[in-house]
Amino acid sequence: MLQSLTSNSCVRLIQSHKSTWYFLLLVLGYILYLIFGAVVFSSVELPYEDRLRQELRTIRKQFLQDNECLSEDRLEEFLEKALEASNYGVSILNNASANWNWDFTSSLFFASTVLSTTGYGHTAPLSDGGKAFCIVYSVLGIPFTLLFLTAMVQRIMIFSTRRPVMYVSTRWGLSKPLVAMVHATLLAILAASCFFLIPAAIFSSLEENWNFLESFYFCFISLSTIGLGDYVPGESFNQRFRQIYKVGITVYLLLGLVVMLVVLETFCELQQLKTLRKMFYLKKEKPQDHLAILENDHLAFTSVSHRNNSTSLREDKTKNVPFISVPELASPGGDDPMIG
């Protein structure tokens, strides 16, 4: 009997806090996904890193042997300076000295990566004034960009998603969730073709050292705003029409970001995903429940007030009534002459 009551109470406890348990499972799944990613990246990339380190040690040792007049400390100092400049986007190589990082088109490209939070990291402000301006520019510009993108996506969604889905479901009498699912799938395929596959083919033909996979990798890393910075277009030595090329890349990134947000918003409006999200969200307090709580509180307060008022009235009446002495009745069989 006791065991049955305990099991029933546990079931009621789980059902009453179902969203909390789902949320804890979501957190656990996310942590496991992070660990899974770390294990895979480590197992795949660590051998390549070790091989590259060995190659660099061999080249460095061979260079010192071929140039005995150069001390190891001077070489270390030179390499540190070169690597520090490279971190700021300045290369010491002769074939890269012709490209400027802070001409107008390159600065426009940098501003777009800052405002879109892509941040490739291949170019960074060198001066203290540039760093301070970058902070102020980002604090004002990133919320401005979010407002701009939200307003644009909201207007595009009316013509790209809501009206087509409503028209098809009304015209042919189809289920609206089914039409929305098919529409979202077709929209995702179209966006992937126009902003991933076709640009990847273009980049692989314009960039000498990029193959199709590396170009597709750049498109995905850029439009997902990850921005690792290991692949940046327009930085090769003999890049033709570099200024126009940089402006075109800036336009591509901004348009691609808008399209990605439209696709994500389209999927978020699917009924299936809404149901899935509700599993992990806290239940909102319904207005009628809130009103019922307020009414119960008001009734409780009113009853207490009436009880206190009635008690005080009784006390006041007791205080105001004068004291009247009542004569005692004689007991039967006493000396009263009226009783025979």
mmCIF file of C-alpha atoms in Angstrom:
data_model
loop_
_atom_site.group_PDB
_atom_site.id
_atom_site.type_symbol
_atom_site.label_atom_id
_atom_site.label_comp_id
_atom_site.label_asym_id
_atom_site.label_seq_id
_atom_site.Cartn_x
_atom_site.Cartn_y
_atom_site.Cartn_z
ATOM 1 C CA MET A 1 0.000 0.000 0.000
ATOM 2 C CA LEU A 2 2.758 2.415 0.976
ATOM 3 C CA GLN A 3 4.741 1.515 -2.141
ATOM 4 C CA SER A 4 1.724 2.207 -4.354
ATOM 5 C CA LEU A 5 1.174 5.606 -2.756
ATOM 6 C CA THR A 6 4.853 6.485 -3.197
ATOM 7 C CA SER A 7 4.822 5.516 -6.879
ATOM 8 C CA ASN A 8 1.640 7.496 -7.488
ATOM 9 C CA SER A 9 3.117 10.568 -5.809
ATOM 10 C CA CYS A 10 6.264 10.286 -7.929
ATOM 11 C CA VAL A 11 4.186 10.040 -11.103
ATOM 12 C CA ARG A 12 2.167 13.101 -10.089
ATOM 13 C CA LEU A 13 5.374 14.990 -9.302
ATOM 14 C CA ILE A 14 6.857 14.187 -12.719
ATOM 15 C CA GLN A 15 3.680 15.110 -14.563
ATOM 16 C CA SER A 16 3.287 18.388 -12.707
ATOM 17 C CA HIS A 17 6.880 19.413 -13.583
ATOM 18 C CA LYS A 18 7.048 17.865 -17.044
ATOM 19 C CA SER A 19 8.567 20.930 -18.753
ATOM 20 C CA THR A 20 11.308 21.091 -16.105
ATOM 21 C CA TRP A 21 12.286 17.465 -16.700
ATOM 22 C CA TYR A 22 12.296 18.036 -20.463
ATOM 23 C CA PHE A 23 14.510 21.082 -19.951
ATOM 24 C CA LEU A 24 16.969 19.102 -17.844
ATOM 25 C CA LEU A 25 17.110 16.464 -20.576
ATOM 26 C CA LEU A 26 17.744 19.259 -23.092
ATOM 27 C CA VAL A 27 20.646 20.591 -21.016
ATOM 28 C CA LEU A 28 22.091 17.089 -20.662
ATOM 29 C CA GLY A 29 21.754 16.497 -24.406
ATOM 30 C CA TYR A 30 23.496 19.788 -25.180
ATOM 31 C CA ILE A 31 26.397 18.961 -22.867
ATOM 32 C CA LEU A 32 26.745 15.513 -24.449
ATOM 33 C CA TYR A 33 26.679 17.123 -27.902
ATOM 34 C CA LEU A 34 29.499 19.482 -26.871
ATOM 35 C CA ILE A 35 31.543 16.550 -25.581
ATOM 36 C CA PHE A 36 30.842 14.603 -28.781
ATOM 37 C CA GLY A 37 32.084 17.528 -30.880
ATOM 38 C CA ALA A 38 35.222 17.895 -28.777
ATOM 39 C CA VAL A 39 36.033 14.185 -29.109
ATOM 40 C CA VAL A 40 35.561 14.175 -32.885
ATOM 41 C CA PHE A 41 37.528 17.393 -33.490
ATOM 42 C CA SER A 42 40.341 16.204 -31.258
ATOM 43 C CA SER A 43 40.593 12.800 -32.918
ATOM 44 C CA VAL A 44 40.481 14.258 -36.429
ATOM 45 C CA GLU A 45 42.623 17.398 -36.068
ATOM 46 C CA LEU A 46 45.223 16.411 -33.471
ATOM 47 C CA PRO A 47 47.261 14.172 -35.836
ATOM 48 C CA TYR A 48 47.422 16.967 -38.435
ATOM 49 C CA GLU A 49 48.548 19.445 -35.795
ATOM 50 C CA ASP A 50 51.273 17.097 -34.592
ATOM 51 C CA ARG A 51 52.475 16.509 -38.147
ATOM 52 C CA LEU A 52 52.605 20.256 -38.828
ATOM 53 C CA ARG A 53 54.551 20.896 -35.633
ATOM 54 C CA GLN A 54 57.134 18.279 -36.619
ATOM 55 C CA GLU A 55 57.479 19.783 -40.090
ATOM 56 C CA LEU A 56 58.013 23.261 -38.660
ATOM 57 C CA ARG A 57 60.667 22.002 -36.245
ATOM 58 C CA THR A 58 62.473 20.262 -39.103
ATOM 59 C CA ILE A 59 62.370 23.339 -41.331
ATOM 60 C CA ARG A 60 63.533 25.604 -38.515
ATOM 61 C CA LYS A 61 66.421 23.295 -37.638
ATOM 62 C CA GLN A 62 67.463 23.003 -41.285
ATOM 63 C CA PHE A 63 67.316 26.778 -41.731
ATOM 64 C CA LEU A 64 69.592 27.384 -38.751
ATOM 65 C CA GLN A 65 72.032 24.811 -40.078
ATOM 66 C CA ASP A 66 72.107 26.469 -43.500
ATOM 67 C CA ASN A 67 72.545 29.948 -41.980
ATOM 68 C CA GLU A 68 75.053 29.541 -39.175
ATOM 69 C CA CYS A 69 75.628 33.272 -38.950
ATOM 70 C CA LEU A 70 72.057 33.725 -37.717
ATOM 71 C CA SER A 71 71.529 33.012 -34.046
ATOM 72 C CA GLU A 72 68.511 31.163 -32.780
ATOM 73 C CA ASP A 73 67.453 34.085 -30.577
ATOM 74 C CA ARG A 74 67.436 36.542 -33.498
ATOM 75 C CA LEU A 75 65.385 34.124 -35.580
ATOM 76 C CA GLU A 76 62.930 33.684 -32.707
ATOM 77 C CA GLU A 77 62.599 37.452 -32.342
ATOM 78 C CA PHE A 78 61.985 37.881 -36.077
ATOM 79 C CA LEU A 79 59.349 35.148 -36.180
ATOM 80 C CA GLU A 80 57.496 36.588 -33.182
ATOM 81 C CA LYS A 81 57.341 39.990 -34.867
ATOM 82 C CA ALA A 82 56.152 38.466 -38.149
ATOM 83 C CA LEU A 83 53.460 36.391 -36.431
ATOM 84 C CA GLU A 84 52.248 39.394 -34.421
ATOM 85 C CA ALA A 85 51.890 41.415 -37.634
ATOM 86 C CA SER A 86 50.118 38.498 -39.291
ATOM 87 C CA ASN A 87 47.560 38.419 -36.484
ATOM 88 C CA TYR A 88 46.643 41.990 -37.435
ATOM 89 C CA GLY A 89 46.326 41.081 -41.112
ATOM 90 C CA VAL A 90 49.728 42.420 -42.188
ATOM 91 C CA SER A 91 51.905 39.924 -44.027
ATOM 92 C CA ILE A 92 55.665 40.176 -44.480
ATOM 93 C CA LEU A 93 55.630 38.197 -47.729
ATOM 94 C CA ASN A 94 56.481 40.083 -50.918
ATOM 95 C CA ASN A 95 53.464 38.770 -52.810
ATOM 96 C CA ALA A 96 51.067 40.087 -50.135
ATOM 97 C CA SER A 97 52.540 43.530 -49.587
ATOM 98 C CA ALA A 98 50.458 45.059 -52.421
ATOM 99 C CA ASN A 99 47.136 44.402 -50.657
ATOM 100 C CA TRP A 100 46.059 47.041 -48.158
ATOM 101 C CA ASN A 101 43.747 46.049 -45.315
ATOM 102 C CA TRP A 102 42.332 49.483 -44.608
ATOM 103 C CA ASP A 103 41.425 50.979 -47.958
ATOM 104 C CA PHE A 104 37.751 51.900 -48.369
ATOM 105 C CA THR A 105 36.464 48.595 -49.758
ATOM 106 C CA SER A 106 38.409 46.517 -47.231
ATOM 107 C CA SER A 107 37.147 48.764 -44.426
ATOM 108 C CA LEU A 108 33.587 48.368 -45.754
ATOM 109 C CA PHE A 109 34.021 44.611 -45.700
ATOM 110 C CA PHE A 110 35.394 44.804 -42.141
ATOM 111 C CA ALA A 111 32.454 46.971 -40.995
ATOM 112 C CA SER A 112 29.972 44.465 -42.415
ATOM 113 C CA THR A 113 31.652 41.588 -40.583
ATOM 114 C CA VAL A 114 31.582 43.564 -37.329
ATOM 115 C CA LEU A 115 27.915 44.541 -37.570
ATOM 116 C CA SER A 116 26.825 41.055 -38.625
ATOM 117 C CA THR A 117 28.960 39.568 -35.778
ATOM 118 C CA THR A 118 30.742 37.335 -38.304
ATOM 119 C CA GLY A 119 34.179 38.672 -37.373
ATOM 120 C CA TYR A 120 36.673 36.727 -39.469
ATOM 121 C CA GLY A 121 39.605 37.972 -37.392
ATOM 122 C CA HIS A 122 41.964 38.234 -40.362
ATOM 123 C CA THR A 123 41.988 42.030 -39.930
ATOM 124 C CA ALA A 124 41.869 43.907 -36.635
ATOM 125 C CA PRO A 125 42.342 47.552 -35.636
ATOM 126 C CA LEU A 126 45.997 48.423 -35.073
ATOM 127 C CA SER A 127 45.720 51.742 -33.222
ATOM 128 C CA ASP A 128 44.136 52.507 -29.845
ATOM 129 C CA GLY A 129 41.812 54.970 -31.530
ATOM 130 C CA GLY A 130 40.643 52.291 -33.960
ATOM 131 C CA LYS A 131 40.007 49.843 -31.126
ATOM 132 C CA ALA A 132 38.027 52.426 -29.151
ATOM 133 C CA PHE A 133 35.973 53.377 -32.201
ATOM 134 C CA CYS A 134 35.320 49.688 -32.921
ATOM 135 C CA ILE A 135 33.806 49.286 -29.433
ATOM 136 C CA VAL A 136 31.523 52.315 -29.781
ATOM 137 C CA TYR A 137 30.650 51.433 -33.373
ATOM 138 C CA SER A 138 29.700 47.877 -32.365
ATOM 139 C CA VAL A 139 27.660 48.907 -29.311
ATOM 140 C CA LEU A 140 25.490 51.143 -31.477
ATOM 141 C CA GLY A 141 25.700 49.201 -34.715
ATOM 142 C CA ILE A 142 24.870 45.657 -33.612
ATOM 143 C CA PRO A 143 21.434 46.562 -32.104
ATOM 144 C CA PHE A 144 20.834 48.748 -35.161
ATOM 145 C CA THR A 145 21.644 45.780 -37.406
ATOM 146 C CA LEU A 146 19.317 43.514 -35.416
ATOM 147 C CA LEU A 147 16.510 46.055 -35.752
ATOM 148 C CA PHE A 148 17.183 46.407 -39.487
ATOM 149 C CA LEU A 149 17.266 42.648 -40.075
ATOM 150 C CA THR A 150 14.147 42.031 -37.967
ATOM 151 C CA ALA A 151 12.145 44.666 -39.845
ATOM 152 C CA MET A 152 13.318 43.366 -43.217
ATOM 153 C CA VAL A 153 12.645 39.704 -42.381
ATOM 154 C CA GLN A 154 9.184 40.568 -41.062
ATOM 155 C CA ARG A 155 8.259 42.208 -44.376
ATOM 156 C CA ILE A 156 9.800 39.470 -46.510
ATOM 157 C CA MET A 157 8.001 36.742 -44.524
ATOM 158 C CA ILE A 158 4.613 38.131 -45.581
ATOM 159 C CA PHE A 159 5.339 37.632 -49.282
ATOM 160 C CA SER A 160 7.676 34.630 -49.106
ATOM 161 C CA THR A 161 5.877 32.429 -46.557
ATOM 162 C CA ARG A 162 2.594 33.526 -45.039
ATOM 163 C CA ARG A 163 0.658 34.563 -48.150
ATOM 164 C CA PRO A 164 1.817 31.613 -50.334
ATOM 165 C CA VAL A 165 0.977 29.082 -47.613
ATOM 166 C CA MET A 166 -2.436 30.662 -46.993
ATOM 167 C CA TYR A 167 -3.199 30.852 -50.730
ATOM 168 C CA VAL A 168 -2.294 27.217 -51.455
ATOM 169 C CA SER A 169 -4.099 25.832 -48.400
ATOM 170 C CA THR A 170 -7.240 27.873 -49.198
ATOM 171 C CA ARG A 171 -7.227 27.356 -52.967
ATOM 172 C CA TRP A 172 -6.728 23.592 -52.953
ATOM 173 C CA GLY A 173 -8.178 22.839 -49.524
ATOM 174 C CA LEU A 174 -4.985 21.293 -48.204
ATOM 175 C CA SER A 175 -3.882 21.084 -44.612
ATOM 176 C CA LYS A 176 -2.062 24.252 -43.596
ATOM 177 C CA PRO A 177 0.660 22.446 -41.543
ATOM 178 C CA LEU A 178 1.369 20.154 -44.503
ATOM 179 C CA VAL A 179 1.592 23.071 -46.951
ATOM 180 C CA ALA A 180 3.850 24.962 -44.548
ATOM 181 C CA MET A 181 6.182 21.964 -44.217
ATOM 182 C CA VAL A 182 6.478 21.496 -48.000
ATOM 183 C CA HIS A 183 6.974 25.239 -48.503
ATOM 184 C CA ALA A 184 9.718 25.413 -45.861
ATOM 185 C CA THR A 185 11.526 22.468 -47.457
ATOM 186 C CA LEU A 186 11.397 24.017 -50.939
ATOM 187 C CA LEU A 187 12.511 27.379 -49.576
ATOM 188 C CA ALA A 188 15.479 25.767 -47.815
ATOM 189 C CA ILE A 189 16.515 23.954 -51.022
ATOM 190 C CA LEU A 190 16.262 27.185 -53.028
ATOM 191 C CA ALA A 191 18.279 29.134 -50.441
ATOM 192 C CA ALA A 192 20.951 26.436 -50.279
ATOM 193 C CA SER A 193 21.272 26.458 -54.062
ATOM 194 C CA CYS A 194 21.410 30.246 -54.473
ATOM 195 C CA PHE A 195 23.591 31.080 -51.457
ATOM 196 C CA PHE A 196 25.725 27.972 -50.929
ATOM 197 C CA LEU A 197 26.131 25.794 -54.016
ATOM 198 C CA ILE A 198 26.271 28.468 -56.730
ATOM 199 C CA PRO A 199 28.504 30.884 -54.720
ATOM 200 C CA ALA A 200 30.787 27.969 -53.807
ATOM 201 C CA ALA A 201 31.256 27.199 -57.496
ATOM 202 C CA ILE A 202 31.967 30.891 -58.189
ATOM 203 C CA PHE A 203 34.480 31.200 -55.338
ATOM 204 C CA SER A 204 36.269 28.015 -56.367
ATOM 205 C CA SER A 205 36.788 29.508 -59.836
ATOM 206 C CA LEU A 206 37.826 32.975 -58.626
ATOM 207 C CA GLU A 207 40.114 31.887 -55.780
ATOM 208 C CA GLU A 208 43.171 30.025 -57.015
ATOM 209 C CA ASN A 209 43.826 27.913 -53.927
ATOM 210 C CA TRP A 210 40.230 27.020 -53.093
ATOM 211 C CA ASN A 211 38.450 23.871 -54.170
ATOM 212 C CA PHE A 212 34.672 23.421 -54.073
ATOM 213 C CA LEU A 213 34.644 22.013 -50.530
ATOM 214 C CA GLU A 214 36.694 24.895 -49.166
ATOM 215 C CA SER A 215 34.467 27.404 -50.970
ATOM 216 C CA PHE A 216 31.315 25.760 -49.628
ATOM 217 C CA TYR A 217 32.937 25.729 -46.181
ATOM 218 C CA PHE A 218 33.553 29.487 -46.442
ATOM 219 C CA CYS A 219 29.934 30.139 -47.454
ATOM 220 C CA PHE A 220 28.565 28.138 -44.544
ATOM 221 C CA ILE A 221 30.972 29.591 -41.970
ATOM 222 C CA SER A 222 30.148 33.104 -43.174
ATOM 223 C CA LEU A 223 26.353 32.921 -43.428
ATOM 224 C CA SER A 224 26.086 31.113 -40.102
ATOM 225 C CA THR A 225 28.104 34.049 -38.614
ATOM 226 C CA ILE A 226 30.724 31.663 -37.216
ATOM 227 C CA GLY A 227 33.477 33.474 -39.091
ATOM 228 C CA LEU A 228 36.599 31.476 -38.292
ATOM 229 C CA GLY A 229 38.705 33.565 -40.658
ATOM 230 C CA ASP A 230 40.805 30.731 -42.061
ATOM 231 C CA TYR A 231 39.332 31.402 -45.522
ATOM 232 C CA VAL A 232 38.794 35.010 -46.607
ATOM 233 C CA PRO A 233 38.186 35.835 -50.289
ATOM 234 C CA GLY A 234 39.984 38.606 -52.100
ATOM 235 C CA GLU A 235 43.281 38.241 -50.260
ATOM 236 C CA SER A 236 45.361 36.549 -52.955
ATOM 237 C CA PHE A 237 48.292 38.328 -54.586
ATOM 238 C CA ASN A 238 47.055 38.685 -58.161
ATOM 239 C CA GLN A 239 43.347 39.168 -57.406
ATOM 240 C CA ARG A 240 41.721 40.941 -60.346
ATOM 241 C CA PHE A 241 39.245 43.759 -59.670
ATOM 242 C CA ARG A 242 39.844 43.415 -55.945
ATOM 243 C CA GLN A 243 37.875 46.539 -54.999
ATOM 244 C CA ILE A 244 34.721 45.454 -56.849
ATOM 245 C CA TYR A 245 35.214 41.918 -55.595
ATOM 246 C CA LYS A 246 35.233 43.076 -51.958
ATOM 247 C CA VAL A 247 32.059 45.122 -52.438
ATOM 248 C CA GLY A 248 30.354 42.125 -54.071
ATOM 249 C CA ILE A 249 31.320 39.880 -51.150
ATOM 250 C CA THR A 250 29.906 42.437 -48.707
ATOM 251 C CA VAL A 251 26.573 42.503 -50.567
ATOM 252 C CA TYR A 252 26.547 38.698 -50.713
ATOM 253 C CA LEU A 253 27.087 38.385 -46.957
ATOM 254 C CA LEU A 254 24.310 40.835 -46.070
ATOM 255 C CA LEU A 255 21.780 39.343 -48.500
ATOM 256 C CA GLY A 256 22.726 35.812 -47.468
ATOM 257 C CA LEU A 257 22.254 36.667 -43.812
ATOM 258 C CA VAL A 258 18.761 38.023 -44.516
ATOM 259 C CA VAL A 259 17.834 34.887 -46.494
ATOM 260 C CA MET A 260 19.127 32.610 -43.722
ATOM 261 C CA LEU A 261 16.998 34.461 -41.176
ATOM 262 C CA VAL A 262 13.939 34.154 -43.437
ATOM 263 C CA VAL A 263 14.470 30.401 -43.750
ATOM 264 C CA LEU A 264 14.960 29.995 -39.998
ATOM 265 C CA GLU A 265 11.856 32.052 -39.254
ATOM 266 C CA THR A 266 9.876 29.966 -41.749
ATOM 267 C CA PHE A 267 10.872 26.760 -39.978
ATOM 268 C CA CYS A 268 10.182 28.292 -36.564
ATOM 269 C CA GLU A 269 6.586 28.985 -37.618
ATOM 270 C CA LEU A 270 5.933 25.314 -38.402
ATOM 271 C CA GLN A 271 3.338 23.785 -36.095
ATOM 272 C CA GLN A 272 5.530 20.740 -35.463
ATOM 273 C CA LEU A 273 8.413 22.876 -34.195
ATOM 274 C CA LYS A 274 6.092 25.007 -32.107
ATOM 275 C CA THR A 275 4.844 21.872 -30.386
ATOM 276 C CA LEU A 276 8.415 20.699 -29.850
ATOM 277 C CA ARG A 277 9.479 24.036 -28.353
ATOM 278 C CA LYS A 278 6.554 24.048 -25.938
ATOM 279 C CA MET A 279 7.917 20.875 -24.364
ATOM 280 C CA PHE A 280 10.918 22.799 -23.006
ATOM 281 C CA TYR A 281 9.279 26.146 -22.183
ATOM 282 C CA LEU A 282 7.674 27.148 -18.923
ATOM 283 C CA LYS A 283 3.927 27.343 -19.148
ATOM 284 C CA LYS A 284 2.642 30.882 -19.298
ATOM 285 C CA GLU A 285 0.177 31.890 -16.637
ATOM 286 C CA LYS A 286 -3.240 32.190 -18.264
ATOM 287 C CA PRO A 287 -5.117 35.495 -17.817
ATOM 288 C CA GLN A 288 -8.173 33.771 -16.336
ATOM 289 C CA ASP A 289 -5.955 31.992 -13.809
ATOM 290 C CA HIS A 290 -4.376 35.300 -12.889
ATOM 291 C CA LEU A 291 -7.815 36.880 -12.476
ATOM 292 C CA ALA A 292 -8.990 33.935 -10.372
ATOM 293 C CA ILE A 293 -5.990 34.349 -8.085
ATOM 294 C CA LEU A 294 -6.703 38.056 -7.741
ATOM 295 C CA GLU A 295 -10.390 37.395 -7.049
ATOM 296 C CA ASN A 296 -9.556 34.785 -4.402
ATOM 297 C CA ASP A 297 -7.137 37.187 -2.772
ATOM 298 C CA HIS A 298 -9.754 39.942 -2.893
ATOM 299 C CA LEU A 299 -12.448 37.677 -1.412
ATOM 300 C CA ALA A 300 -10.114 36.518 1.312
ATOM 301 C CA PHE A 301 -9.172 40.093 2.123
ATOM 302 C CA THR A 302 -12.841 41.155 2.066
ATOM 303 C CA SER A 303 -13.921 38.322 4.389
ATOM 304 C CA VAL A 304 -11.172 39.161 6.818
ATOM 305 C CA SER A 305 -12.135 42.832 6.693
ATOM 306 C CA HIS A 306 -15.835 42.037 7.290
ATOM 307 C CA ARG A 307 -14.908 39.735 10.153
ATOM 308 C CA ASN A 308 -12.765 42.428 11.748
ATOM 309 C CA ASN A 309 -15.489 45.056 11.221
ATOM 310 C CA SER A 310 -18.193 42.862 12.757
ATOM 311 C CA THR A 311 -15.984 42.128 15.739
ATOM 312 C CA SER A 312 -15.266 45.804 16.278
ATOM 313 C CA LEU A 313 -18.994 46.672 15.980
ATOM 314 C CA ARG A 314 -19.894 44.122 18.628
ATOM 315 C CA GLU A 315 -17.252 45.534 20.908
ATOM 316 C CA ASP A 316 -18.544 49.079 20.320
ATOM 317 C CA LYS A 317 -22.134 48.060 21.084
ATOM 318 C CA THR A 318 -21.029 46.377 24.285
ATOM 319 C CA LYS A 319 -19.221 49.500 25.367
ATOM 320 C CA ASN A 320 -22.145 51.859 24.584
ATOM 321 C CA VAL A 321 -25.009 49.862 26.263
ATOM 322 C CA PRO A 322 -25.562 51.108 29.906
ATOM 323 C CA PHE A 323 -25.406 48.657 32.789
ATOM 324 C CA ILE A 324 -28.899 47.673 34.079
ATOM 325 C CA SER A 325 -29.293 45.755 37.300
ATOM 326 C CA VAL A 326 -31.825 42.974 37.135
ATOM 327 C CA PRO A 327 -33.541 41.980 40.420
ATOM 328 C CA GLU A 328 -33.194 38.430 41.448
ATOM 329 C CA LEU A 329 -36.266 36.279 41.388
ATOM 330 C CA ALA A 330 -37.284 34.737 44.681
ATOM 331 C CA SER A 331 -37.034 31.061 44.848
ATOM 332 C CA PRO A 332 -40.287 29.087 45.109
ATOM 333 C CA GLY A 333 -41.399 28.323 48.568
ATOM 334 C CA GLY A 334 -39.786 31.365 50.000
ATOM 335 C CA ASP A 335 -41.203 34.283 51.956
ATOM 336 C CA ASP A 336 -42.861 36.032 48.997
ATOM 337 C CA PRO A 337 -46.488 36.857 49.989
ATOM 338 C CA MET A 338 -47.648 36.513 46.354
ATOM 339 C CA ILE A 339 -46.939 32.847 46.392
ATOM 340 C CA GLY A 340 -49.351 30.836 48.314
#
